[in-house]
GROMACS .gro file of C-alpha atoms in nm:
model
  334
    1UNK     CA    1  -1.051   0.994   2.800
    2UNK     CA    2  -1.093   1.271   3.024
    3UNK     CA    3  -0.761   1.393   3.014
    4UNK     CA    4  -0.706   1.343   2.608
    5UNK     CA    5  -1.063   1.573   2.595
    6UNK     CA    6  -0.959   1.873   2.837
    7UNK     CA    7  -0.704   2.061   2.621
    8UNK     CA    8  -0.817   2.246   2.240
    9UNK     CA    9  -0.810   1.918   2.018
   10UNK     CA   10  -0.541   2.043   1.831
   11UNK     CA   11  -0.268   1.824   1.830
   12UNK     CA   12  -0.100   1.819   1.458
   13UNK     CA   13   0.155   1.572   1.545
   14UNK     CA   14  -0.096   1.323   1.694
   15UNK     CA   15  -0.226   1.202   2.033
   16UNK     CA   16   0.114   1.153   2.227
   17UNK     CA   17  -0.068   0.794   2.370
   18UNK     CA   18  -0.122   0.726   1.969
   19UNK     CA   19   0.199   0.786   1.903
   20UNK     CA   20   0.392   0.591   2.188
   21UNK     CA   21   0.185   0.312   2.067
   22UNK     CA   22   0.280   0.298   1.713
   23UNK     CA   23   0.653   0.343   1.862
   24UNK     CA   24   0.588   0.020   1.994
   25UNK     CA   25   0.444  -0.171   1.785
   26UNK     CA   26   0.787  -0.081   1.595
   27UNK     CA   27   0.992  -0.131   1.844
   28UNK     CA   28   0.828  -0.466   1.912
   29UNK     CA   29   0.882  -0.565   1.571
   30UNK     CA   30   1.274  -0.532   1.565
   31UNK     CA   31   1.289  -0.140   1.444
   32UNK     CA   32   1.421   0.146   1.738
   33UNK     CA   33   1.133   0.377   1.719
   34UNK     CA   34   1.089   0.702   1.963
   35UNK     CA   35   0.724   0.893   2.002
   36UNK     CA   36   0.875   1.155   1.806
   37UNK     CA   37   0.954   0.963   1.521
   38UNK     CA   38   0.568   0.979   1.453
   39UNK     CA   39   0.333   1.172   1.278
   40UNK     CA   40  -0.035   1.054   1.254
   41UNK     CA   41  -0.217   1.155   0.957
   42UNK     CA   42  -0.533   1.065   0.815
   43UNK     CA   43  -0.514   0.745   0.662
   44UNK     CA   44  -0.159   0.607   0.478
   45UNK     CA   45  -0.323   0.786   0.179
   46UNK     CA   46  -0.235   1.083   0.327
   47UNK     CA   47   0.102   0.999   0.480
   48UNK     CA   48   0.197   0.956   0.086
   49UNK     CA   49   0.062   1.260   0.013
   50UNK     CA   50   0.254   1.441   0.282
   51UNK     CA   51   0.574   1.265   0.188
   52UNK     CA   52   0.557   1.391  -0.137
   53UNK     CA   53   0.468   1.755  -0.069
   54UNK     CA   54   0.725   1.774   0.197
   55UNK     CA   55   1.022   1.549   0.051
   56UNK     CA   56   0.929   1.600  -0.391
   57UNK     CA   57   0.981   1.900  -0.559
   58UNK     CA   58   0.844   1.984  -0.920
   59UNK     CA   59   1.033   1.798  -1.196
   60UNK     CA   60   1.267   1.537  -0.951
   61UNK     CA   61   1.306   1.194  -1.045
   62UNK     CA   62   1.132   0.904  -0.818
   63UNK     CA   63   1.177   0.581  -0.905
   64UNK     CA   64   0.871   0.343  -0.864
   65UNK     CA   65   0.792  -0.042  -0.888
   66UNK     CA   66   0.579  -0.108  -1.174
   67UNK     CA   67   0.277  -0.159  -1.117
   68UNK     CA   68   0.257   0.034  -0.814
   69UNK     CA   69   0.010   0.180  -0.559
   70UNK     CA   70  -0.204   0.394  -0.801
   71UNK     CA   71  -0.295   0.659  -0.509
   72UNK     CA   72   0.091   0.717  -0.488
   73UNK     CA   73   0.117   0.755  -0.864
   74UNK     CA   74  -0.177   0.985  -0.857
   75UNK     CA   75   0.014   1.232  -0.553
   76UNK     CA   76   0.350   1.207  -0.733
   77UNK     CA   77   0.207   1.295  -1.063
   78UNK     CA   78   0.024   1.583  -0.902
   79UNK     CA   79   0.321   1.722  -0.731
   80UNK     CA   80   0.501   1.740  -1.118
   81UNK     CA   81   0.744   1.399  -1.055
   82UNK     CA   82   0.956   1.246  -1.315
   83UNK     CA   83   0.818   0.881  -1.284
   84UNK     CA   84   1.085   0.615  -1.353
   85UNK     CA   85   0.919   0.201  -1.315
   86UNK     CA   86   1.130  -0.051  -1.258
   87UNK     CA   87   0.955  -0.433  -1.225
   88UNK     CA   88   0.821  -0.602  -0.963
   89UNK     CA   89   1.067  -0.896  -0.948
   90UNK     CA   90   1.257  -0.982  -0.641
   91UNK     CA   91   1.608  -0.937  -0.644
   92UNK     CA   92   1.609  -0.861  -0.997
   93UNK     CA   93   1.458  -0.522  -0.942
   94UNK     CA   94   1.696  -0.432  -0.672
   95UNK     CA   95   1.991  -0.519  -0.954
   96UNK     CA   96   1.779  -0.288  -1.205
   97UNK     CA   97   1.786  -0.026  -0.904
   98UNK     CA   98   2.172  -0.028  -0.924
   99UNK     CA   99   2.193  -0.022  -1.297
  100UNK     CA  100   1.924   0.271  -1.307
  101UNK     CA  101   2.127   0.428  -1.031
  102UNK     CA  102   2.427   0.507  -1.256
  103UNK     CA  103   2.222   0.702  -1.497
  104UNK     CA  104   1.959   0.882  -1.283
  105UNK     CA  105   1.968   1.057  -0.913
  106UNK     CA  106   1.636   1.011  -0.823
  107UNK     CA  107   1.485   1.230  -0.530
  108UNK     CA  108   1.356   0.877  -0.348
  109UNK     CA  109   1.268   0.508  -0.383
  110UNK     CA  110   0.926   0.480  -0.310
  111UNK     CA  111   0.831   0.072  -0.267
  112UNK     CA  112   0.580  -0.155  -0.137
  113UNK     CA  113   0.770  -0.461   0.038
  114UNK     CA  114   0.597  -0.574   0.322
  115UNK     CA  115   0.246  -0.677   0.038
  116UNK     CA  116   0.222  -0.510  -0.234
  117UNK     CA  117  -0.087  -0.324  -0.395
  118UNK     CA  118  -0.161  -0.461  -0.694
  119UNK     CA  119   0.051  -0.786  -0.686
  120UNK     CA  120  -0.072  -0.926  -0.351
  121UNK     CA  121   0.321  -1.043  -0.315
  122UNK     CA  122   0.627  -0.984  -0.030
  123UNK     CA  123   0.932  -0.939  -0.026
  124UNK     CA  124   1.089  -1.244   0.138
  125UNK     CA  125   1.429  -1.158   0.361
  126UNK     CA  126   1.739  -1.252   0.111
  127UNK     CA  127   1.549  -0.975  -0.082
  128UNK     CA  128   1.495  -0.717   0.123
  129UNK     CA  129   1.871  -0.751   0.181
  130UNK     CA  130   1.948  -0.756  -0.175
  131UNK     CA  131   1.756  -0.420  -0.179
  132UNK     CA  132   1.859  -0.245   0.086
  133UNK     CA  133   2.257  -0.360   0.000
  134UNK     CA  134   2.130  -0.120  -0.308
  135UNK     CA  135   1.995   0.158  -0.149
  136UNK     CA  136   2.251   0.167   0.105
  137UNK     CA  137   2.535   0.178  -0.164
  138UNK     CA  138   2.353   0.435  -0.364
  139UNK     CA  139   2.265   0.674  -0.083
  140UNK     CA  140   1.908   0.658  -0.191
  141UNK     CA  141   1.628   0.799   0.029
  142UNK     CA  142   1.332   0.557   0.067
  143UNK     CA  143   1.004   0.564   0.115
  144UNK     CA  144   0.835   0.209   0.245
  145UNK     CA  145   0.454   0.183   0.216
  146UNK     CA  146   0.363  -0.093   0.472
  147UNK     CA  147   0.033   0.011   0.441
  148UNK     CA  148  -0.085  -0.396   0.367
  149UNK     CA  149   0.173  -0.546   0.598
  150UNK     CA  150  -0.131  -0.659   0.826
  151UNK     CA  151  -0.260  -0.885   0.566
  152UNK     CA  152  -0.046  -1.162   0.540
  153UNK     CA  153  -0.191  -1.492   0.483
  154UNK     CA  154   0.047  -1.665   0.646
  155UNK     CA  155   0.183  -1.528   0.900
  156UNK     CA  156   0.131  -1.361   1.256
  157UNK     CA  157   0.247  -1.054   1.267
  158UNK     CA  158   0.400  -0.777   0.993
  159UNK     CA  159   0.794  -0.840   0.878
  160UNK     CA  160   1.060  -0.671   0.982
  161UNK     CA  161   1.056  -0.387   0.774
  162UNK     CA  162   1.285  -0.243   0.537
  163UNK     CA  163   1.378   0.086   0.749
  164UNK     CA  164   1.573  -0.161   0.973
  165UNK     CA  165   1.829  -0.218   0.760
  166UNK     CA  166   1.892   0.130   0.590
  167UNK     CA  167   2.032   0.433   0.764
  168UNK     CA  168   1.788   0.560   0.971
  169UNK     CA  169   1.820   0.929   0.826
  170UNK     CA  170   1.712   0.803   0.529
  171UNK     CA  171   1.372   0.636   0.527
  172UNK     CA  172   1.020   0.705   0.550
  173UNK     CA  173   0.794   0.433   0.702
  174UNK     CA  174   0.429   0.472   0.618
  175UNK     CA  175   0.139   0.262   0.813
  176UNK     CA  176  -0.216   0.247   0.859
  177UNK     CA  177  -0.503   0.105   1.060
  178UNK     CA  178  -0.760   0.121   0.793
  179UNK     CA  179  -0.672  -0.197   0.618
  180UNK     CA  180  -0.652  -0.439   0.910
  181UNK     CA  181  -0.951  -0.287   1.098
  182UNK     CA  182  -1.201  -0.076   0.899
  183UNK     CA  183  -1.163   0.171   0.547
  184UNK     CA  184  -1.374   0.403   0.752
  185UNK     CA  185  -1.109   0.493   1.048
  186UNK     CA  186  -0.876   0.688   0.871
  187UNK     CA  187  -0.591   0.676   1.094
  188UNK     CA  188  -0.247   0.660   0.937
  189UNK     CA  189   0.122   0.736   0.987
  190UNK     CA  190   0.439   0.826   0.929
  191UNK     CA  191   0.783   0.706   1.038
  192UNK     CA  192   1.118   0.928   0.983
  193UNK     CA  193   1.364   1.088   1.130
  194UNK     CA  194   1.232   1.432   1.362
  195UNK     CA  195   1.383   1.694   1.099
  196UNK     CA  196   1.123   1.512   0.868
  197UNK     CA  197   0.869   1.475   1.078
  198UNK     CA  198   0.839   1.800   1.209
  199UNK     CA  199   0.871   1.905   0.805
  200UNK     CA  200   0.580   1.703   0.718
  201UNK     CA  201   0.345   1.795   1.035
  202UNK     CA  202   0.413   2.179   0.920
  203UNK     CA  203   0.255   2.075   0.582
  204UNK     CA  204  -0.038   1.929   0.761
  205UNK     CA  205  -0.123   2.173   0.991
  206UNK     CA  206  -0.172   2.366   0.669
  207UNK     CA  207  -0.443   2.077   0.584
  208UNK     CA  208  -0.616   2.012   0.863
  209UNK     CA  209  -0.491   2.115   1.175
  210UNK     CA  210  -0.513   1.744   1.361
  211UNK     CA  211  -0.638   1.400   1.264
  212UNK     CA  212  -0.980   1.373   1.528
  213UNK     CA  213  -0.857   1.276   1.868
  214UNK     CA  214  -1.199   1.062   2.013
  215UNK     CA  215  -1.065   0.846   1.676
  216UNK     CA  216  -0.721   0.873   1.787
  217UNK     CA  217  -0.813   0.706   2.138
  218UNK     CA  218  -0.985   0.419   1.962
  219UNK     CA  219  -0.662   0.337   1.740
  220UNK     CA  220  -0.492   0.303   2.163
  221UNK     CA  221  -0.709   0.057   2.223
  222UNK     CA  222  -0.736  -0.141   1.880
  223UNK     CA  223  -0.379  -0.125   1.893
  224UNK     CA  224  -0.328  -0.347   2.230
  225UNK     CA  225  -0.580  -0.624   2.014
  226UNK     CA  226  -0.358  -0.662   1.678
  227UNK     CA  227  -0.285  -1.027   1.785
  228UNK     CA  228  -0.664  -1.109   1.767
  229UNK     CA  229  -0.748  -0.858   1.489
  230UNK     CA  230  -0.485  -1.023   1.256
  231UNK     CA  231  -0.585  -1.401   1.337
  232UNK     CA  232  -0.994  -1.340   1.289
  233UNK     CA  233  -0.881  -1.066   0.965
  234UNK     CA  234  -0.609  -1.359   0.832
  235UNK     CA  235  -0.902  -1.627   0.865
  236UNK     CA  236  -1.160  -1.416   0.702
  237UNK     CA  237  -0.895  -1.370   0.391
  238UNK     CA  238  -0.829  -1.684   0.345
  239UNK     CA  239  -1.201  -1.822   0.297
  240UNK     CA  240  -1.279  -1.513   0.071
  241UNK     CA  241  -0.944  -1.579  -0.138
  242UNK     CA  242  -1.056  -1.980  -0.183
  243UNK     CA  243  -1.392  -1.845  -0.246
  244UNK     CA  244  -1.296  -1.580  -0.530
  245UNK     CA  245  -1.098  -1.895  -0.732
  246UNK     CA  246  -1.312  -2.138  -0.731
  247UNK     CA  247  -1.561  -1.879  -0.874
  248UNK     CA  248  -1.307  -1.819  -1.120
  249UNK     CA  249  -1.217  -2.148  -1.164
  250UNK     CA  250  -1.567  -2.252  -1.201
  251UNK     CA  251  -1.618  -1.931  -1.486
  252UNK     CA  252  -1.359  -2.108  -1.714
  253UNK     CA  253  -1.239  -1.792  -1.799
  254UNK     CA  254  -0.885  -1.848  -1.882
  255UNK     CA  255  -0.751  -1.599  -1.680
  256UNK     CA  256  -0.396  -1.592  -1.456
  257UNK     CA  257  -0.312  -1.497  -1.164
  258UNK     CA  258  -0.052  -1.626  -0.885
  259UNK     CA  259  -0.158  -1.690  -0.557
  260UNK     CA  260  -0.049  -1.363  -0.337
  261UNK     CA  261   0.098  -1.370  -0.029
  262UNK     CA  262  -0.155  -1.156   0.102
  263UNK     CA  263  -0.354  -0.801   0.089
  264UNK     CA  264  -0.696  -0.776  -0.025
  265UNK     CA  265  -0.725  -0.861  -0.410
  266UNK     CA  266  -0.616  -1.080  -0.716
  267UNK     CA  267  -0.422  -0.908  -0.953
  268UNK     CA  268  -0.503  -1.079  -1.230
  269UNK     CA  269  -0.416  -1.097  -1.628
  270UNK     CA  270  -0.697  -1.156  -1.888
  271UNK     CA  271  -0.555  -1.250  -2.221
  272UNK     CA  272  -0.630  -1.109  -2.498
  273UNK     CA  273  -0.867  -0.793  -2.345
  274UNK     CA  274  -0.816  -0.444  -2.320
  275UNK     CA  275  -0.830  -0.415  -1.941
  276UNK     CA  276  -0.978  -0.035  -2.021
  277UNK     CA  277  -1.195  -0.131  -2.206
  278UNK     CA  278  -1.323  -0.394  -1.996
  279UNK     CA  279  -1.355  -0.202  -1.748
  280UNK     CA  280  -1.548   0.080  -1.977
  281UNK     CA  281  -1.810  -0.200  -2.066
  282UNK     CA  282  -1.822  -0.303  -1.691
  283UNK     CA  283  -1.893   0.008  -1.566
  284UNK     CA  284  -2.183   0.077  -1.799
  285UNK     CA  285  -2.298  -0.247  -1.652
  286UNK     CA  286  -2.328  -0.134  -1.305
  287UNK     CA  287  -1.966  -0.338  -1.188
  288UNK     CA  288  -1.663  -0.156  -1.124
  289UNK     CA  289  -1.322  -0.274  -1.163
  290UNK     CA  290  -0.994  -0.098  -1.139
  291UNK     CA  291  -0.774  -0.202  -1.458
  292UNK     CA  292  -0.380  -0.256  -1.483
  293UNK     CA  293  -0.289   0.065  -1.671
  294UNK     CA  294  -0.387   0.264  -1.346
  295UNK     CA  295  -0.138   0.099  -1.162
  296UNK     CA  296   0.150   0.147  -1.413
  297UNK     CA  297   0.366   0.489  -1.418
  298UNK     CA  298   0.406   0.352  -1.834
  299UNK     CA  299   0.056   0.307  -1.894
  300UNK     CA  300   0.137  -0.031  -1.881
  301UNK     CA  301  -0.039  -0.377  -1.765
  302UNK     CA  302  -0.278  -0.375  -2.050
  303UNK     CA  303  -0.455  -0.687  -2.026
  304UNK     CA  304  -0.489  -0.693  -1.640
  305UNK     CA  305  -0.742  -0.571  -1.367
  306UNK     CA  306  -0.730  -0.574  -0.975
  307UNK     CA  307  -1.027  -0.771  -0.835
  308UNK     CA  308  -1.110  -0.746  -0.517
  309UNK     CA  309  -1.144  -1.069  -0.307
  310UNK     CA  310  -1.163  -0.949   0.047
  311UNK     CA  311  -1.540  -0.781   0.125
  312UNK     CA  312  -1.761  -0.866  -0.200
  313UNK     CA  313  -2.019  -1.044   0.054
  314UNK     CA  314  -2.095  -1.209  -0.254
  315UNK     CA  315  -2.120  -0.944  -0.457
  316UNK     CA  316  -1.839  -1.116  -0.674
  317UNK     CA  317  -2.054  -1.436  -0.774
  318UNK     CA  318  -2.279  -1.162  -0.946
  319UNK     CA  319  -2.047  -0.903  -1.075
  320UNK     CA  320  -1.802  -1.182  -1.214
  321UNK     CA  321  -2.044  -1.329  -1.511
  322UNK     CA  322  -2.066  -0.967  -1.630
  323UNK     CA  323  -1.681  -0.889  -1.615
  324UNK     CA  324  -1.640  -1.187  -1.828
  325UNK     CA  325  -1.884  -1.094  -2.033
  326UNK     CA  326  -1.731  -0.750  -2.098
  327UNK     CA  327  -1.363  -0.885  -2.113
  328UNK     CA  328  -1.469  -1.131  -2.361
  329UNK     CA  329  -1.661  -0.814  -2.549
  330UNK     CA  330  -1.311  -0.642  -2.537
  331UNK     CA  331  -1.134  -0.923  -2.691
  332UNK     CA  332  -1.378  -0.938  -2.967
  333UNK     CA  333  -1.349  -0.556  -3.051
  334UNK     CA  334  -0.938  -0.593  -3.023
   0.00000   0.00000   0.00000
């Protein structure tokens, strides 16, 4: 502690201890990683950020899954991106990647395989091959967002990810310790080559100079517990999941949703209801829910909503008899 507190704090890349660490918890998952492969930022919200200010300029094409993390949506929009879906739907979307790939050149892949935010699903390995045979073939820079790969349900430790199987000079890894620990330590990062790296720590030293390094020395230490962290986050998932549907169950509601394979909500479809509107009513009501639309590059996902399953403390046995009020108000009105 001593010796990370004598020098000025300002260390734009990261803590060099942070940063050996994350190096090995990729190396130690199957995926060559050096120190200086690694840019810390504030949270993965911020690595996406980054990645498109450094790597996006005004008016290139990025292809997305649809839905999609909305905060990614929301920094590509903002940057002036040409947003092209394609669906979440194993291999299938990887052979819509190579049929989109003959008529577009997009700028980069950006994708969610680990879990994916909305959909709670992963990628199993036959197709991550399948998609990274694709983007391999088509030269395509990618972007992974592993930013849920600590939730799995099922398993002990994150996948191998996708970066391991495309050329190195062509992928950005991002990760995060907010999800698996706490929302409040916003400590994320970045995986790429160093010509990318030292790009995108340019652009944050623009920002913010350096992520705070007394935080930085915590993520050392939680780092050297994931084993435990993942077990006691994993078990405390898994009740709240079986919780959240048999409340939903027990509502009668009528609406669908498949069992994810991890991550922190239900992404779930309500038949017949404007999910805006839903959510409109909801809000009034004093309950807020994020609906499908926001998730979609297409404005699409209409008649679904995210509901989160993972810290409602039981918040969700109150706010659900409202929601279903409101959705069935939407229905009514549509």
């Amino acid at each position: 502690l001593t010796a990370a507190l004598t020098g000025d704090g300002y260390l734009p890349y990261g803590l060099p201890e942070l940063r050996e660490a994350i190096a090995e918890y990729h190396r130690s998952a199957g995926l060559p990683t050096s120190a200086e492969q690694i840019l810390v930022t504030a949270g993965s919200q911020q690595a996406v950020w980054l990645i498109t200010q450094g790597l996006v300029e005004p008016g290139d094409t990025v292809i997305v899954e649809d839905p999609t993390y909305r905060g990614a949506l929301e920094a590509l929009r903002a940057r002036g991106a040409r947003l092209v879906p394609l669906p979440v739907d194993g291999a299938h979307g990887a052979r819509a990647l190579a049929r989109l790939s003959g008529h577009v050149r997009p700028r980069l892949v950006y994708l969610q395989p680990s879990l994916h935010n909305p959909t709670g699903r992963g990628m199993d390995e036959p197709t991550r091959r399948a998609w990274a045979a694709v983007l391999a073939e088509q030269g395509l820079y990618t972007v992974e967002d592993n930013a849920y790969a600590e939730l799995s349900l099922h398993h002990d430790a994150a996948p191998v990810a996708l970066a391991g199987l495309l050329p190195p000079a062509a992928t950005a890894t991002v990760g995060t310790l907010s999800k698996l620990f706490w929302g409040g330590l916003r400590l994320g990062w970045i995986r790429a080559s160093t010509p990318v790296i030292r790009r995108l720590a340019d652009i944050k030293k623009s920002v913010d100079l350096s992520c705070p390094v007394v935080d930085q020395l915590l993520a050392v230490r939680l780092l050297r517990q994931l084993p435990e962290a993942r077990a006691r986050r994993r078990s405390r998932l898994r009740a709240r999941l079986t919780e959240t549907e048999r409340l939903l169950r027990d509502q009668r509601t009528g609406w669908r949703w498949d069992r994810p394979d991890g991550g922190s909500a239900l992404w779930v479809e309500i038949p017949g209801a404007d999910a805006e509107a839903t959510a409109q009513l909801a809000r009034r009501a004093g309950v807020l829910i994020v609906p499908g639309p926001a998730f979609s590059a297409v404005d699409g996902f209409r008649h679904h909503v995210r509901l989160p399953f993972a810290d409602h403390d039981g918040g969700l046995a109150r706010a659900l008899p409202v929601l279903v009020d409101c959705a069935e108000r939407s229905r009514a009105a549509h």
